[in-house]
XYZ file of C-alpha atoms in Angstrom:
639
model
C -63.217 15.579 101.435
C -66.461 15.951 99.467
C -64.892 18.762 97.422
C -61.929 16.518 96.591
C -64.266 13.727 95.487
C -66.202 16.130 93.277
C -62.965 17.379 91.722
C -61.739 13.823 91.137
C -65.092 12.814 89.654
C -64.976 15.820 87.303
C -61.449 14.935 86.220
C -62.076 11.230 85.634
C -65.350 11.866 83.816
C -63.355 13.608 81.094
C -61.501 11.907 78.267
C -58.063 10.462 78.984
C -55.036 12.740 78.801
C -53.352 12.793 75.368
C -50.194 10.732 75.180
C -47.945 13.813 74.814
C -49.157 15.096 78.215
C -48.095 11.827 79.871
C -44.789 11.918 77.993
C -44.097 15.491 79.168
C -44.875 14.507 82.749
C -42.476 11.560 82.552
C -39.759 13.795 81.063
C -40.179 16.181 83.984
C -39.680 13.205 86.318
C -36.441 12.322 84.488
C -35.003 15.837 84.824
C -36.054 16.160 88.452
C -34.695 12.670 89.266
C -31.330 13.582 87.711
C -31.071 16.806 89.712
C -32.115 15.034 92.890
C -29.630 12.171 92.405
C -26.733 14.598 91.798
C -27.752 16.687 94.822
C -27.889 13.621 97.087
C -24.308 12.671 96.188
C -22.684 16.106 95.802
C -24.727 18.536 97.888
C -26.935 21.447 96.879
C -24.105 23.988 96.768
C -22.092 22.081 94.171
C -25.275 21.369 92.217
C -25.962 25.113 91.913
C -22.365 25.770 90.820
C -22.613 23.374 87.845
C -26.265 23.920 86.993
C -25.557 24.866 83.332
C -23.383 21.822 82.694
C -25.861 19.693 84.615
C -28.644 20.902 82.290
C -26.620 19.769 79.243
C -26.030 16.412 80.918
C -29.749 16.036 81.580
C -30.492 16.693 77.902
C -28.380 13.674 76.925
C -30.111 11.529 79.505
C -33.482 12.856 78.355
C -32.758 11.703 74.801
C -31.918 8.220 76.126
C -35.149 8.095 78.117
C -37.250 9.378 75.183
C -35.880 6.577 72.981
C -36.503 4.023 75.701
C -40.042 5.303 76.375
C -40.753 4.975 72.654
C -39.498 1.387 72.539
C -41.479 0.311 75.621
C -44.633 2.413 74.890
C -44.773 3.709 78.451
C -46.940 6.706 77.586
C -49.571 5.079 75.341
C -51.796 3.730 78.110
C -54.442 5.427 80.230
C -52.975 6.109 83.695
C -56.214 5.392 85.549
C -56.195 1.839 84.094
C -52.535 1.108 84.775
C -51.744 -2.544 85.423
C -48.810 -4.548 86.696
C -47.661 -5.012 83.095
C -47.511 -1.227 82.692
C -45.244 -0.996 85.740
C -43.013 -3.715 84.314
C -42.712 -1.793 81.047
C -41.647 1.304 82.985
C -39.004 -0.705 84.807
C -37.692 -2.103 81.520
C -37.636 1.343 79.911
C -35.672 2.866 82.791
C -33.114 0.033 82.791
C -32.560 0.477 79.039
C -32.234 4.290 79.371
C -29.743 3.976 82.239
C -27.603 1.521 80.246
C -27.710 3.768 77.156
C -26.773 6.840 79.230
C -23.875 5.077 80.925
C -22.611 3.831 77.549
C -22.765 7.319 76.025
C -20.811 8.887 78.903
C -18.288 6.088 78.721
C -17.723 6.775 75.020
C -17.673 10.591 75.341
C -15.342 10.656 78.304
C -14.762 13.850 80.374
C -16.040 17.009 78.667
C -15.908 20.552 79.995
C -19.495 21.250 79.069
C -20.782 18.125 80.829
C -21.022 17.256 84.490
C -19.196 14.100 85.460
C -22.043 11.703 86.238
C -20.736 8.622 88.005
C -22.281 5.149 87.930
C -23.773 5.678 91.411
C -25.417 8.914 90.193
C -26.873 7.187 87.139
C -28.267 4.222 89.131
C -29.789 6.495 91.775
C -31.373 8.629 89.072
C -32.904 5.494 87.506
C -34.342 4.436 90.849
C -35.869 7.891 91.363
C -37.417 7.854 87.864
C -39.009 4.425 88.498
C -40.301 5.574 91.878
C -41.835 8.773 90.478
C -43.441 7.114 87.456
C -44.786 4.192 89.458
C -46.076 6.427 92.244
C -48.049 8.750 89.994
C -49.689 5.840 88.188
C -50.583 3.933 91.358
C -51.812 7.134 92.994
C -54.036 8.124 90.054
C -55.384 4.562 89.722
C -56.169 4.392 93.458
C -57.997 7.732 93.435
C -59.914 6.665 90.330
C -60.983 3.364 91.927
C -62.041 5.086 95.136
C -63.984 7.925 93.513
C -65.586 5.852 90.730
C -66.875 3.126 93.051
C -70.599 2.534 92.802
C -72.595 3.675 95.853
C -74.058 0.172 96.210
C -70.646 -1.541 96.213
C -70.393 -4.453 98.639
C -67.303 -5.380 100.607
C -66.184 -8.929 99.798
C -63.661 -11.536 100.853
C -62.113 -13.930 98.332
C -61.621 -17.585 99.290
C -58.295 -18.539 97.718
C -54.946 -16.749 97.646
C -53.284 -18.330 94.624
C -53.991 -18.099 90.893
C -57.781 -18.166 91.068
C -58.085 -15.777 94.003
C -55.577 -13.343 92.483
C -57.463 -13.390 89.161
C -60.736 -12.584 90.922
C -59.095 -9.786 92.895
C -57.630 -8.337 89.699
C -61.047 -8.480 88.026
C -62.723 -6.704 90.975
C -60.134 -3.942 91.069
C -59.871 -3.411 87.313
C -63.589 -3.342 86.558
C -64.839 0.242 86.581
C -68.366 -0.549 87.739
C -67.532 -3.577 89.892
C -70.254 -4.297 92.466
C -67.593 -5.430 94.954
C -64.703 -3.974 96.906
C -61.922 -6.355 97.893
C -61.704 -6.232 101.680
C -59.757 -9.391 102.438
C -58.667 -12.893 101.436
C -59.531 -16.206 103.102
C -57.121 -19.145 103.173
C -56.853 -22.537 104.844
C -53.055 -22.336 104.854
C -51.995 -21.672 108.500
C -48.831 -19.800 107.509
C -50.902 -17.219 105.603
C -53.231 -16.292 108.465
C -53.320 -12.560 109.274
C -50.716 -11.725 106.620
C -51.241 -8.990 104.040
C -51.858 -9.724 100.359
C -52.502 -7.073 97.702
C -52.946 -4.562 100.512
C -55.641 -6.478 102.424
C -55.598 -8.992 105.262
C -55.757 -12.797 104.925
C -58.215 -14.526 107.287
C -58.373 -18.218 108.254
C -60.919 -20.489 106.572
C -62.433 -22.034 109.686
C -65.499 -21.759 111.919
C -64.388 -18.292 113.066
C -64.971 -16.865 109.588
C -68.717 -16.045 109.943
C -68.067 -14.034 113.115
C -65.103 -12.222 111.537
C -67.151 -11.290 108.467
C -70.079 -10.030 110.550
C -67.732 -7.993 112.749
C -66.145 -6.364 109.685
C -69.553 -5.917 108.013
C -68.576 -8.067 105.045
C -71.496 -10.103 103.703
C -70.090 -11.575 100.471
C -67.631 -14.463 100.081
C -66.367 -15.028 96.535
C -64.901 -18.490 95.936
C -61.929 -19.136 93.660
C -62.579 -21.870 91.040
C -59.674 -23.824 92.524
C -61.192 -23.770 96.035
C -64.519 -25.447 95.216
C -63.458 -28.871 96.488
C -62.385 -27.364 99.801
C -65.668 -25.476 100.043
C -67.668 -28.685 99.468
C -65.848 -30.401 102.320
C -66.994 -27.766 104.860
C -70.752 -28.239 104.985
C -71.102 -26.990 108.586
C -69.174 -23.804 107.790
C -71.327 -23.219 104.680
C -74.462 -23.592 106.786
C -73.163 -21.086 109.355
C -72.271 -18.579 106.651
C -75.706 -18.871 105.030
C -77.466 -18.661 108.415
C -75.569 -15.448 109.183
C -76.766 -13.886 105.935
C -73.447 -14.129 104.106
C -73.789 -14.616 100.355
C -71.440 -17.193 98.822
C -70.672 -16.550 95.153
C -68.995 -19.037 92.810
C -68.094 -19.311 89.136
C -70.330 -21.471 86.891
C -69.574 -25.174 87.273
C -70.380 -25.844 83.613
C -67.075 -24.455 82.462
C -63.724 -25.388 83.967
C -61.326 -22.455 84.280
C -58.002 -22.942 82.499
C -56.130 -20.712 84.939
C -55.183 -18.252 82.178
C -58.235 -16.439 80.835
C -59.747 -13.546 82.766
C -62.432 -14.331 85.317
C -65.521 -12.179 84.830
C -67.278 -10.892 87.930
C -70.520 -10.872 85.940
C -70.338 -14.697 85.741
C -70.547 -15.132 89.515
C -73.730 -16.667 90.893
C -74.959 -17.636 94.377
C -73.776 -21.096 95.358
C -76.386 -23.806 94.852
C -76.722 -27.495 95.516
C -75.231 -28.467 92.132
C -72.048 -26.575 92.987
C -71.759 -28.427 96.285
C -72.331 -31.921 94.908
C -69.241 -33.944 95.915
C -67.451 -35.047 92.775
C -64.035 -35.946 91.508
C -62.505 -34.108 88.574
C -63.231 -35.996 85.366
C -60.377 -36.131 82.887
C -61.210 -36.845 79.266
C -58.793 -37.824 76.517
C -59.493 -34.703 74.475
C -56.876 -35.508 71.861
C -58.442 -38.879 71.083
C -61.934 -37.386 70.906
C -60.725 -34.485 68.765
C -58.930 -36.874 66.409
C -62.209 -38.670 65.700
C -64.626 -35.724 65.645
C -62.553 -32.898 64.175
C -63.432 -32.218 60.551
C -66.346 -34.675 60.518
C -70.116 -34.308 60.217
C -71.793 -34.926 63.570
C -75.538 -35.286 64.156
C -77.037 -34.753 67.615
C -80.674 -35.636 68.229
C -82.458 -34.078 71.169
C -80.042 -31.178 70.684
C -82.238 -28.696 72.561
C -82.555 -30.810 75.714
C -80.450 -30.638 78.858
C -78.029 -33.367 77.787
C -78.207 -32.640 74.072
C -77.491 -28.921 74.350
C -74.445 -29.509 76.544
C -73.198 -32.111 74.072
C -73.562 -29.504 71.331
C -71.291 -27.152 73.290
C -68.707 -29.780 74.099
C -68.582 -31.335 70.628
C -68.326 -27.869 69.042
C -65.021 -27.469 70.913
C -63.612 -30.343 68.826
C -64.215 -28.364 65.610
C -66.399 -30.727 63.572
C -66.831 -29.825 59.915
C -70.610 -29.680 60.230
C -73.108 -30.069 63.064
C -76.623 -31.329 62.322
C -78.788 -30.532 65.347
C -82.245 -32.086 65.547
C -85.079 -31.504 68.024
C -88.826 -30.959 67.806
C -88.885 -28.149 70.420
C -88.917 -24.941 68.373
C -88.062 -22.260 70.948
C -85.180 -24.158 72.598
C -83.803 -24.928 69.130
C -83.898 -21.224 68.348
C -81.804 -20.680 71.489
C -79.327 -23.306 70.270
C -79.118 -21.562 66.890
C -78.297 -18.242 68.570
C -75.766 -19.919 70.859
C -73.933 -21.486 67.909
C -73.963 -18.201 66.014
C -72.567 -16.219 68.948
C -70.163 -18.700 70.538
C -69.083 -20.882 67.597
C -69.459 -18.712 64.491
C -66.791 -20.655 62.581
C -68.643 -23.987 62.819
C -71.317 -24.708 60.262
C -74.457 -25.833 62.084
C -77.896 -26.883 60.841
C -80.648 -26.465 63.435
C -83.519 -28.660 62.292
C -86.945 -28.697 63.945
C -88.144 -32.234 63.279
C -89.550 -35.378 64.908
C -87.251 -38.411 64.946
C -90.331 -40.593 64.485
C -90.820 -38.989 61.050
C -88.720 -41.393 58.998
C -89.083 -39.514 55.711
C -87.720 -36.318 57.280
C -84.912 -38.203 59.014
C -83.965 -39.920 55.764
C -83.801 -36.558 54.039
C -81.376 -35.335 56.711
C -79.168 -38.425 56.493
C -79.172 -38.332 52.688
C -78.282 -34.619 52.640
C -75.623 -34.446 55.355
C -74.284 -38.043 55.631
C -73.288 -37.776 59.329
C -70.198 -39.771 60.285
C -71.067 -39.667 64.009
C -74.527 -39.679 65.577
C -75.170 -38.870 69.245
C -78.746 -39.912 69.941
C -80.071 -38.084 73.014
C -83.681 -37.551 71.880
C -86.229 -39.267 74.127
C -89.258 -38.726 76.292
C -87.879 -39.223 79.789
C -90.426 -38.228 82.445
C -91.620 -41.318 84.275
C -95.163 -40.179 85.229
C -95.838 -38.741 81.749
C -94.835 -41.913 79.946
C -96.739 -44.012 82.476
C -99.875 -42.205 81.309
C -98.849 -42.105 77.637
C -97.210 -45.426 76.678
C -98.071 -44.892 73.021
C -95.765 -41.844 72.918
C -93.006 -43.828 74.624
C -93.239 -46.421 71.847
C -93.507 -43.986 68.940
C -90.875 -41.456 70.086
C -88.409 -43.503 72.096
C -88.592 -46.898 70.387
C -89.720 -46.119 66.838
C -87.622 -42.930 66.736
C -84.497 -44.835 67.808
C -85.170 -47.545 65.219
C -85.415 -44.866 62.512
C -82.150 -43.154 63.443
C -80.282 -46.457 63.917
C -81.470 -47.952 60.588
C -80.613 -44.763 58.696
C -77.174 -44.624 60.319
C -76.444 -48.060 58.863
C -77.961 -47.207 55.473
C -75.940 -44.018 55.046
C -72.624 -45.289 56.363
C -72.404 -43.571 59.756
C -69.200 -44.647 61.490
C -70.500 -44.574 65.049
C -73.891 -44.287 66.706
C -73.876 -43.341 70.406
C -77.141 -43.735 72.296
C -77.830 -41.993 75.603
C -79.720 -44.362 77.903
C -80.666 -44.335 81.597
C -80.286 -46.353 84.774
C -84.091 -46.693 84.707
C -83.610 -49.220 81.890
C -82.179 -51.649 84.453
C -84.893 -53.948 85.805
C -87.434 -51.348 84.660
C -90.434 -50.587 86.855
C -92.011 -48.039 84.533
C -92.912 -47.517 80.889
C -90.171 -44.951 80.266
C -87.415 -47.205 81.621
C -88.713 -50.167 79.644
C -88.861 -48.156 76.423
C -85.199 -47.234 76.862
C -84.284 -50.854 77.570
C -85.995 -51.829 74.312
C -83.899 -49.204 72.540
C -80.754 -50.687 74.081
C -81.730 -54.173 72.917
C -82.391 -52.939 69.379
C -79.087 -51.124 68.830
C -77.081 -53.898 70.501
C -78.668 -56.624 68.425
C -78.187 -54.520 65.272
C -74.497 -54.066 66.108
C -74.198 -57.850 66.609
C -75.891 -58.525 63.254
C -73.510 -56.109 61.517
C -70.452 -57.796 63.001
C -71.762 -61.243 62.008
C -72.479 -60.082 58.464
C -76.231 -60.685 58.751
C -76.821 -56.995 58.034
C -74.678 -55.110 55.545
C -72.952 -52.041 56.980
C -70.083 -50.854 59.155
C -71.717 -48.676 61.829
C -70.634 -49.253 65.422
C -73.384 -48.885 68.040
C -72.445 -47.808 71.567
C -74.825 -47.258 74.480
C -74.103 -45.070 77.512
C -76.146 -45.538 80.668
C -76.212 -43.225 83.674
C -78.516 -41.856 86.353
C -80.102 -38.484 86.995
C -78.344 -35.280 86.057
C -78.640 -32.282 88.326
C -80.218 -29.253 86.739
C -81.815 -31.054 83.795
C -85.259 -30.059 82.610
C -87.828 -31.567 84.967
C -85.275 -32.664 87.574
C -85.950 -32.143 91.269
C -83.673 -29.099 91.489
C -85.798 -26.551 89.577
C -88.963 -28.016 91.120
C -87.587 -27.593 94.648
C -86.335 -24.090 93.818
C -89.799 -23.005 92.723
C -91.409 -24.540 95.792
C -88.918 -22.839 98.126
C -89.502 -19.517 96.371
C -93.225 -19.862 97.092
C -92.556 -20.594 100.750
C -93.073 -24.343 100.549
C -93.901 -27.015 101.138
C -91.128 -28.869 99.327
C -92.614 -32.150 98.140
C -90.566 -35.343 98.321
C -92.200 -38.640 97.402
C -90.634 -40.757 100.177
C -88.216 -40.095 103.088
C -85.949 -42.970 102.019
C -85.863 -42.409 98.268
C -82.335 -42.102 96.909
C -80.920 -41.340 93.489
C -77.550 -41.252 91.768
C -76.703 -37.791 90.501
C -74.186 -36.352 88.101
C -73.702 -32.881 86.692
C -74.681 -32.410 83.055
C -71.208 -31.359 81.794
C -69.595 -34.355 83.477
C -72.143 -36.793 82.085
C -71.633 -35.395 78.586
C -67.865 -35.692 78.862
C -68.209 -39.360 79.667
C -70.718 -39.886 76.841
C -68.243 -38.417 74.346
C -65.341 -40.393 75.816
C -67.241 -43.701 75.845
C -68.799 -43.055 72.473
C -65.595 -42.251 70.662
C -63.574 -45.015 72.337
C -66.150 -47.819 72.082
C -65.784 -50.470 69.370
C -69.480 -51.251 69.078
C -71.976 -53.384 70.999
C -71.005 -52.087 74.457
C -73.287 -50.709 77.121
C -71.117 -48.333 79.103
C -72.089 -47.654 82.706
C -70.875 -44.526 84.475
C -69.642 -44.420 88.038
C -72.217 -42.063 89.523
C -70.486 -41.789 92.887
C -72.427 -42.053 96.107
C -76.246 -42.019 95.961
C -77.998 -38.941 97.339
C -81.034 -39.040 99.621
C -83.598 -36.730 98.054
C -84.864 -35.555 101.443
C -81.314 -34.482 102.387
C -81.025 -32.690 99.063
C -84.220 -30.760 99.811
C -83.004 -29.821 103.306
C -79.739 -28.468 101.936
C -81.473 -26.438 99.249
C -83.747 -24.879 101.861
C -80.703 -24.067 103.995
C -78.790 -22.519 101.080
C -81.769 -20.419 100.056
C -81.897 -18.780 103.474
C -85.666 -19.358 103.563
C -87.290 -19.780 106.951
C -90.008 -22.207 108.041
C -90.160 -24.148 104.765
C -91.430 -27.638 105.505
C -90.804 -30.863 103.602
C -93.927 -32.825 102.734
C -93.804 -36.510 101.765
C -96.372 -37.315 99.081
C -95.830 -41.019 98.386
C -94.151 -42.753 95.459
C -95.437 -41.820 92.013
C -96.638 -44.277 89.406
C -93.748 -46.397 88.201
C -91.294 -44.950 90.734
C -88.979 -47.047 92.885
C -86.981 -46.185 95.977
C -83.581 -47.222 94.643
C -82.299 -46.874 91.108
C -80.021 -49.602 89.822
C -77.241 -49.242 87.332
C -76.865 -52.910 86.397
C -79.228 -55.824 85.901
C -78.973 -58.589 88.489
C -77.456 -60.923 85.884
C -75.001 -58.361 84.593
C -71.407 -57.786 85.552
C -69.088 -54.904 84.785
C -65.564 -54.846 83.477
C -63.044 -51.981 83.731
C -62.320 -49.859 80.669
C -59.970 -47.151 79.464
C -61.477 -44.689 81.997
C -61.748 -45.214 85.790
C -65.304 -43.817 85.865
C -66.579 -45.876 82.917
C -67.369 -49.594 83.112
C -68.729 -51.874 80.428
C -71.752 -54.030 81.244
C -71.954 -57.611 80.029
C -75.552 -58.202 79.039
C -77.590 -60.874 77.347
C -77.353 -60.854 73.571
C -80.376 -60.913 71.281
C -80.862 -61.970 67.672
C -81.613 -58.957 65.504
C -84.214 -60.665 63.267
C -86.310 -61.667 66.277
C -85.947 -58.271 67.984
C -86.869 -56.348 64.849
C -89.910 -58.489 64.183
C -91.169 -57.951 67.744
C -90.581 -54.187 67.617
C -92.139 -53.730 64.187
C -95.253 -55.465 65.489
C -95.244 -53.379 68.699
C -94.909 -50.101 66.792
C -97.485 -51.050 64.166
C -100.120 -52.084 66.724
C -99.577 -49.151 69.113
C -101.842 -46.605 67.308
C -104.872 -48.892 67.589
C -104.144 -50.405 71.015
C -105.104 -49.242 74.486
C -102.539 -48.549 77.187
C -102.793 -51.983 78.802
C -102.239 -53.768 75.477
C -99.222 -51.620 74.606
C -97.591 -52.202 78.000
C -98.345 -55.937 77.828
C -96.416 -56.021 74.541
C -93.512 -54.229 76.178
C -93.446 -56.751 79.019
C -93.253 -59.621 76.516
C -90.112 -58.082 74.987
C -88.559 -57.169 78.374
C -89.623 -59.900 80.837
C -87.828 -58.200 83.759
C -90.163 -55.183 83.440
C -92.170 -55.307 86.697
C -94.470 -52.348 87.254
C -94.514 -50.604 90.632
C -97.135 -48.226 92.009
C -98.909 -48.421 88.679
C -102.133 -49.654 87.115
C -99.985 -51.986 85.009
C -99.173 -54.142 88.059
C -102.258 -56.138 87.137
C -100.467 -57.351 84.012
C -97.690 -58.832 86.152
C -100.242 -60.649 88.307
C -101.971 -62.050 85.236
C -98.600 -63.123 83.812
C -97.668 -64.897 87.041
């Protein structure tokens, strides 16, 4: 056996056979198939009696097959990489050759120098040719896959037996250096249990699966993209699989599979809590968004951040004429530049390292590029950091937004879409209040434009949603690092809950709301069911397979509250064009008054202490009530 493997390895390590060698082999199959078919019907004795005439007959058939092989390119491929399409081409070539041969004999009629080859003989010969050509290709491919398998290859089951599962299986078997060997399929369809598919067994997707996998020494379960919802619904089974040391691999959630393109094994990653977040599929009116964005100049601020960078990817799909990407983080912007160059080389993109609070620089950008659409995602967002640095919250979040909004009006931007947060609702911290001030400014400016008090045509739309899983500074990477170090995992309070959404989904809704809005709206996203942070931590620990990692409760941070709200107490929501997007009805403000207050706040911030700055914010947003913060004293003094 070892000698055979060495011989096979030596053979397959060489260059592929030249096409004429494959063609000669196939011609030999044709001649042998013809002799065999005639012998089956007429006996070996008669075959030997007419061998000379039979040879002439085979020459005619050989010409038919050579023509057919040429048309269908059956000999151009590399046998070791034969696919189902190659087998189909062989079948088509044989059918054509058989038809041509039958037609020629029909036209020629009986000849003394030819053997009378009946229709049954011709059909049987065709079947033999197909069998021989298919067999040699399948045999060579099988030997190649077996002998070229990496020594560290792992046996794997695939969850899913339809399009997604079949695509994964094809990728595993066709990849030369695949780290996996397909050992079985898993399905929840009762009628498929214990059947065979692609030469391997189908196992039931139930609580017996962990035991079956351990018994068969299979420690990898690869999940089809179309089976993710079913996986999420089986939390107990997931826990058992993880506990038994079985690795669950999934495709990235950031990109939805179209069911057509090849699935790459290299893209698989261990399942994590983001993958298992219960969520409904979000449909976006891509045609409407493309109609507005295609061929236009689009500016994205905060383009290197978690939300901004995903918006860059999604908006690039709509083929804008020019992307103007702005962020003050140099290294992440360099990453964005490389991403655009590699993934979207046909789209012109400017990657600008700049501060949105620098009005002269921003004006230069607007004057140069004249963006028709602005997606404003730039902001300082970390609650504890802004609680300690209210000046930066005013200068970056408030003053920066004022700059971008004013310039959008001045330079004729069609639509300005601002990314806000649920922390702007009844804010309890400086960051949330700064975002609420931004909302008030762009809404009042939109109102002034519609009333003709300010000259311009820009429409201002605000989108408001909760936390996004996997964003920079979110609990996910923090918990992952803590688990890696062996714990403890720190949670501020056992009852703290948050609304979560995945970054790609949030960005889809931002684009949908932004392009569909008419101006002045605050769109609120349906964030689904709130998630208890302590439960999130427990699940991450379970998925990691780590042992004895404790959860430690540290107490609420400055400005933090137990429950995030999406709407103000006095607000109501109305349905919109999308089932997961509502529009909030909020109090309207007069732009002249708002601008005067904000100009004063921004101008006084550099020379004011923290308490004075926050007091000014509370005057503009009376519902801002500090919690777990030194600024609570201001509320007591105000009362």
